[in-house]
Amino acid sequence: MTQARRTFLVMLGVPGAGKGTQARLLEEALGIPQISTGDLFRYNLKNQTELGLLAKSYMDRGELVPDEVTILMVQDRIQREDCQKGAIFDGFPRNLVQAVALDQMTAGDGGIRRVLMFNLDDDEAMRRITGRRTCPVCGTVYHVDYNPPKVEGRCDLEGAELVQRDDDKPETVKTRLYVYYKQTSPLVGYYFAKGLLTEIDGTQPIDEVQAQLLAVVQSEPVA
Ligand code: ADP
Ligand code: ADP
């Protein structure tokens, strides 16, 4: 029996553009998992693994964690059982070395199915990131103004006290935006040239972005 081609999607855009929020919603809608390299690093950090401690020094500065460890971590992650139908990459790839590695990892499935590029200007990205709050238990992401929890400061699902990420402070965000333009933005051209890029207006409210995304993804032919 031939196995169906897996669906690999990539979310691209500045920090704060809404990649994680949309990846989680799409995960539910499509039944394929979100792979967030930022979340994987934070998980490792919480568990005090060697990888987590290495990643921390880069994350604290807003710089990219070295490619070698990042790529190995993703390779390991996509071999897990829950990725048998595919995966939604959020925050990976972040430079051309990682993009080429992802092409190789997905080659057996005909490559990446589509790249969703979220457009948002820097001022709005800054407002989104500085107002971002996360549940330390389930990882649900909120915004103090744009997407507040029902009870201020508490997760709707877990009741846990929401936290602000250490790297979501304005000084670090500036470095992250710089790193995005220098290292990640060339991927827009890379994927455009491959005919894989779809631009999404990231300024729309969360549910409208979701509707637009679903329309794009569901119009893709499924092998
Ligand atoms: P955001 O959602 O705001 O874009 P992430 O959670 O994706 O932030 O990333 C947080 C930090 O984790 C980055 O600033 C970087 O240090 C590290 N990181 C995440 N993904 C990668 C990656 N693909 N390559 C290298 N470093 C990464
Ligand atoms: P990224 O993963 O691209 O860094 P997130 O999904 O974490 O971005 O979103 C950043 C912040 O902006 C979060 O606080 C989130 O609740 C909020 N947010 C996400 N999408 C939207 C949107 N379409 N409109 C307003 N706020 C949003």
Tab-separated table of C-alpha atoms and ligand atoms in Angstrom:
chain	number	residue	atom	x	y	z
A	1	MET	CA	0.000	0.000	0.000
A	2	THR	CA	1.405	3.416	-0.866
A	3	GLN	CA	1.424	5.878	1.964
A	4	ALA	CA	-0.346	9.220	1.439
A	5	ARG	CA	1.849	12.257	1.043
A	6	ARG	CA	2.249	14.092	4.336
A	7	THR	CA	1.182	17.741	4.548
A	8	PHE	CA	3.937	20.073	5.701
A	9	LEU	CA	3.057	23.733	6.132
A	10	VAL	CA	5.373	26.587	7.122
A	11	MET	CA	4.338	29.744	8.979
A	12	LEU	CA	6.547	32.733	8.215
A	13	GLY	CA	6.482	36.306	9.558
A	14	VAL	CA	7.990	38.706	12.088
A	15	PRO	CA	7.867	37.818	15.782
A	16	GLY	CA	4.336	38.664	16.940
A	17	ALA	CA	2.730	38.272	13.507
A	18	GLY	CA	0.347	35.596	14.823
A	19	LYS	CA	2.106	32.421	13.660
A	20	GLY	CA	1.721	30.517	16.913
A	21	THR	CA	-1.889	31.571	17.453
A	22	GLN	CA	-2.846	30.459	13.950
A	23	ALA	CA	-0.759	27.281	14.020
A	24	ARG	CA	-2.657	26.128	17.111
A	25	LEU	CA	-6.016	26.825	15.485
A	26	LEU	CA	-4.943	25.084	12.296
A	27	GLU	CA	-3.682	22.112	14.284
A	28	GLU	CA	-7.211	21.582	15.579
A	29	ALA	CA	-8.814	22.128	12.178
A	30	LEU	CA	-6.460	19.864	10.189
A	31	GLY	CA	-5.482	17.277	12.779
A	32	ILE	CA	-1.755	17.750	12.205
A	33	PRO	CA	0.525	19.041	14.974
A	34	GLN	CA	2.137	22.428	15.337
A	35	ILE	CA	5.900	22.231	15.646
A	36	SER	CA	7.136	25.410	17.304
A	37	THR	CA	10.905	25.440	17.690
A	38	GLY	CA	10.561	28.262	20.252
A	39	ASP	CA	8.184	26.094	22.326
A	40	LEU	CA	10.537	23.105	22.005
A	41	PHE	CA	13.451	25.188	23.297
A	42	ARG	CA	11.331	26.553	26.158
A	43	TYR	CA	10.237	23.010	27.043
A	44	ASN	CA	13.873	21.918	27.157
A	45	LEU	CA	14.757	24.913	29.276
A	46	LYS	CA	11.980	24.177	31.754
A	47	ASN	CA	13.312	20.629	32.068
A	48	GLN	CA	16.885	21.894	32.414
A	49	THR	CA	18.214	19.756	29.566
A	50	GLU	CA	21.594	20.458	28.001
A	51	LEU	CA	19.833	21.702	24.869
A	52	GLY	CA	17.602	24.015	26.923
A	53	LEU	CA	20.545	25.562	28.738
A	54	LEU	CA	22.428	26.073	25.486
A	55	ALA	CA	19.372	27.643	23.815
A	56	LYS	CA	18.755	29.998	26.740
A	57	SER	CA	21.892	32.049	26.159
A	58	TYR	CA	20.795	32.776	22.575
A	59	MET	CA	17.119	33.295	23.364
A	60	ASP	CA	17.915	35.776	26.133
A	61	ARG	CA	19.806	37.885	23.599
A	62	GLY	CA	17.133	37.467	20.907
A	63	GLU	CA	19.559	35.666	18.606
A	64	LEU	CA	19.116	32.408	16.734
A	65	VAL	CA	20.111	29.149	18.392
A	66	PRO	CA	22.808	27.442	16.232
A	67	ASP	CA	21.467	25.633	13.168
A	68	GLU	CA	23.005	22.262	13.945
A	69	VAL	CA	21.128	21.729	17.208
A	70	THR	CA	17.934	23.319	15.891
A	71	ILE	CA	17.844	21.095	12.807
A	72	LEU	CA	18.577	17.932	14.819
A	73	MET	CA	15.764	18.831	17.205
A	74	VAL	CA	13.290	19.236	14.322
A	75	GLN	CA	14.473	16.021	12.627
A	76	ASP	CA	13.826	14.172	15.841
A	77	ARG	CA	10.423	15.824	16.323
A	78	ILE	CA	8.997	14.985	12.896
A	79	GLN	CA	9.808	11.320	13.344
A	80	ARG	CA	7.320	11.098	16.173
A	81	GLU	CA	4.072	9.201	15.716
A	82	ASP	CA	1.820	12.290	15.707
A	83	CYS	CA	3.498	13.589	12.522
A	84	GLN	CA	2.352	10.722	10.325
A	85	LYS	CA	-0.054	13.051	8.474
A	86	GLY	CA	2.348	16.002	8.479
A	87	ALA	CA	3.126	19.053	10.590
A	88	ILE	CA	2.746	22.826	10.792
A	89	PHE	CA	6.103	24.535	11.312
A	90	ASP	CA	5.970	27.681	13.404
A	91	GLY	CA	9.235	29.580	13.806
A	92	PHE	CA	11.194	27.138	11.633
A	93	PRO	CA	12.985	27.571	9.267
A	94	ARG	CA	14.510	30.906	10.266
A	95	ASN	CA	17.380	31.112	7.757
A	96	LEU	CA	18.452	29.556	4.465
A	97	VAL	CA	20.495	26.752	6.059
A	98	GLN	CA	17.415	25.617	7.985
A	99	ALA	CA	15.227	25.990	4.878
A	100	VAL	CA	17.484	23.702	2.859
A	101	ALA	CA	17.522	21.195	5.738
A	102	LEU	CA	13.718	21.240	5.823
A	103	ASP	CA	13.580	20.656	2.067
A	104	GLN	CA	15.714	17.564	2.586
A	105	MET	CA	13.634	16.318	5.523
A	106	THR	CA	10.392	16.642	3.556
A	107	ALA	CA	11.691	15.542	0.137
A	108	GLY	CA	10.229	12.061	0.516
A	109	ASP	CA	6.782	13.632	0.801
A	110	GLY	CA	7.207	15.917	-2.198
A	111	GLY	CA	8.440	18.811	-0.062
A	112	ILE	CA	6.614	21.572	1.732
A	113	ARG	CA	2.996	21.948	0.659
A	114	ARG	CA	2.617	25.697	1.285
A	115	VAL	CA	4.291	28.609	3.065
A	116	LEU	CA	2.008	31.090	4.760
A	117	MET	CA	3.559	34.504	5.109
A	118	PHE	CA	1.918	36.779	7.698
A	119	ASN	CA	2.375	40.461	6.874
A	120	LEU	CA	2.497	42.901	9.791
A	121	ASP	CA	4.424	46.123	10.385
A	122	ASP	CA	7.015	46.449	13.153
A	123	ASP	CA	5.055	48.855	15.368
A	124	GLU	CA	2.105	46.507	15.526
A	125	ALA	CA	4.443	43.527	16.034
A	126	MET	CA	5.968	45.360	19.002
A	127	ARG	CA	2.502	46.040	20.504
A	128	ARG	CA	1.530	42.418	20.040
A	129	ILE	CA	4.682	41.010	21.589
A	130	THR	CA	4.822	43.314	24.585
A	131	GLY	CA	1.164	42.511	25.366
A	132	ARG	CA	1.585	38.759	24.871
A	133	ARG	CA	0.905	36.535	27.885
A	134	THR	CA	1.132	32.741	27.965
A	135	CYS	CA	-0.270	29.994	30.166
A	136	PRO	CA	2.709	28.175	31.739
A	137	VAL	CA	0.646	24.968	31.965
A	138	CYS	CA	-0.998	24.538	28.530
A	139	GLY	CA	0.828	27.139	26.419
A	140	THR	CA	-2.316	29.001	25.317
A	141	VAL	CA	-1.365	32.466	24.106
A	142	TYR	CA	-3.317	35.630	25.037
A	143	HIS	CA	-2.921	39.346	24.554
A	144	VAL	CA	-3.745	41.821	27.300
A	145	ASP	CA	-5.851	43.975	24.901
A	146	TYR	CA	-6.433	42.047	21.657
A	147	ASN	CA	-7.146	38.599	23.023
A	148	PRO	CA	-7.649	38.870	26.788
A	149	PRO	CA	-8.557	35.934	29.029
A	150	LYS	CA	-12.017	35.924	30.642
A	151	VAL	CA	-10.499	36.585	34.068
A	152	GLU	CA	-7.631	39.067	33.999
A	153	GLY	CA	-4.229	37.377	34.253
A	154	ARG	CA	-5.630	33.810	34.385
A	155	CYS	CA	-5.760	31.096	31.722
A	156	ASP	CA	-9.339	30.298	30.575
A	157	LEU	CA	-8.528	26.584	30.432
A	158	GLU	CA	-6.196	26.020	33.386
A	159	GLY	CA	-6.882	28.954	35.696
A	160	ALA	CA	-3.088	29.307	36.010
A	161	GLU	CA	-1.481	32.722	36.331
A	162	LEU	CA	-0.367	33.942	32.901
A	163	VAL	CA	3.286	34.822	32.385
A	164	GLN	CA	5.240	37.120	30.106
A	165	ARG	CA	8.138	35.556	28.236
A	166	ASP	CA	11.561	36.869	29.310
A	167	ASP	CA	12.427	37.678	25.700
A	168	ASP	CA	9.209	39.656	25.119
A	169	LYS	CA	10.709	42.795	26.673
A	170	PRO	CA	11.116	45.749	24.213
A	171	GLU	CA	14.968	45.691	24.113
A	172	THR	CA	15.093	42.013	23.145
A	173	VAL	CA	12.214	42.404	20.692
A	174	LYS	CA	14.223	45.004	18.755
A	175	THR	CA	17.053	42.502	18.310
A	176	ARG	CA	14.596	39.794	17.284
A	177	LEU	CA	13.079	42.045	14.620
A	178	TYR	CA	16.581	42.866	13.332
A	179	VAL	CA	17.490	39.177	13.241
A	180	TYR	CA	14.246	38.495	11.368
A	181	TYR	CA	15.016	41.006	8.599
A	182	LYS	CA	18.637	39.962	8.304
A	183	GLN	CA	18.347	36.198	8.467
A	184	THR	CA	14.731	35.091	8.034
A	185	SER	CA	13.274	37.521	5.487
A	186	PRO	CA	15.373	36.101	2.581
A	187	LEU	CA	13.142	33.030	2.899
A	188	VAL	CA	10.269	35.053	1.440
A	189	GLY	CA	12.126	35.201	-1.878
A	190	TYR	CA	13.288	31.605	-1.554
A	191	TYR	CA	9.743	30.255	-1.228
A	192	PHE	CA	8.264	32.717	-3.706
A	193	ALA	CA	10.687	31.414	-6.334
A	194	LYS	CA	9.504	27.885	-5.597
A	195	GLY	CA	5.873	28.946	-6.081
A	196	LEU	CA	5.024	28.037	-2.491
A	197	LEU	CA	4.334	31.429	-0.935
A	198	THR	CA	0.892	32.705	0.046
A	199	GLU	CA	0.694	36.094	1.721
A	200	ILE	CA	-1.776	36.620	4.522
A	201	ASP	CA	-2.896	40.003	5.864
A	202	GLY	CA	-1.779	39.598	9.489
A	203	THR	CA	-3.462	42.827	10.621
A	204	GLN	CA	-6.933	41.260	10.502
A	205	PRO	CA	-8.603	39.966	13.682
A	206	ILE	CA	-7.671	36.418	14.722
A	207	ASP	CA	-10.844	34.736	13.396
A	208	GLU	CA	-10.560	36.468	10.014
A	209	VAL	CA	-6.941	35.429	9.622
A	210	GLN	CA	-8.010	31.907	10.475
A	211	ALA	CA	-10.780	31.904	7.869
A	212	GLN	CA	-8.359	33.140	5.204
A	213	LEU	CA	-5.800	30.505	6.165
A	214	LEU	CA	-8.311	27.680	6.106
A	215	ALA	CA	-9.516	28.743	2.661
A	216	VAL	CA	-5.940	28.654	1.355
A	217	VAL	CA	-5.007	25.349	2.952
A	218	GLN	CA	-8.214	23.576	2.030
A	219	SER	CA	-7.858	24.607	-1.610
A	220	GLU	CA	-4.566	22.680	-1.792
A	221	PRO	CA	-4.799	19.354	-3.611
A	222	VAL	CA	-4.337	16.473	-1.184
A	223	ALA	CA	-2.227	13.678	-2.655
B	1	ADP	P1	8.262	34.306	18.234
B	1	ADP	O1	7.050	33.421	18.349
B	1	ADP	O2	8.074	35.572	18.955
B	1	ADP	O3	8.713	34.522	16.836
B	1	ADP	P2	9.799	31.985	19.030
B	1	ADP	O4	9.118	31.364	20.191
B	1	ADP	O5	9.560	31.396	17.696
B	1	ADP	O6	9.434	33.550	19.012
B	1	ADP	O7	11.361	32.023	19.274
B	1	ADP	C1	11.934	32.475	20.480
B	1	ADP	C2	13.447	32.325	20.389
B	1	ADP	O8	13.792	30.935	20.251
B	1	ADP	C3	14.111	33.017	19.213
B	1	ADP	O9	14.399	34.398	19.457
B	1	ADP	C4	15.401	32.179	19.063
B	1	ADP	O10	16.362	32.523	20.052
B	1	ADP	C5	14.898	30.776	19.376
B	1	ADP	N1	14.440	30.063	18.164
B	1	ADP	C6	13.167	29.672	17.877
B	1	ADP	N2	13.124	29.042	16.698
B	1	ADP	C7	14.389	29.033	16.207
B	1	ADP	C8	15.000	28.547	15.017
B	1	ADP	N3	14.268	27.943	14.053
B	1	ADP	N4	16.335	28.713	14.866
B	1	ADP	C9	17.081	29.297	15.805
B	1	ADP	N5	16.578	29.810	16.936
B	1	ADP	C10	15.237	29.680	17.154
B	2	ADP	P1	4.090	34.754	16.763
B	2	ADP	O1	3.966	33.273	17.030
B	2	ADP	O2	4.098	35.086	15.310
B	2	ADP	O3	5.227	35.369	17.499
B	2	ADP	P2	1.645	34.975	18.398
B	2	ADP	O4	0.687	34.052	17.747
B	2	ADP	O5	2.289	34.517	19.654
B	2	ADP	O6	2.767	35.454	17.332
B	2	ADP	O7	0.885	36.363	18.639
B	2	ADP	C1	1.544	37.483	19.249
B	2	ADP	C2	0.546	38.233	20.148
B	2	ADP	O8	-0.455	38.841	19.333
B	2	ADP	C3	-0.207	37.334	21.134
B	2	ADP	O9	-0.397	38.058	22.315
B	2	ADP	C4	-1.548	37.034	20.421
B	2	ADP	O10	-2.608	36.827	21.351
B	2	ADP	C5	-1.757	38.312	19.623
B	2	ADP	N1	-2.391	38.083	18.299
B	2	ADP	C6	-2.191	37.032	17.457
B	2	ADP	N2	-2.909	37.189	16.325
B	2	ADP	C7	-3.554	38.372	16.452
B	2	ADP	C8	-4.460	39.106	15.600
B	2	ADP	N3	-4.809	38.627	14.385
B	2	ADP	N4	-4.939	40.276	16.045
B	2	ADP	C9	-4.578	40.763	17.259
B	2	ADP	N5	-3.730	40.137	18.104
B	2	ADP	C10	-3.226	38.950	17.710
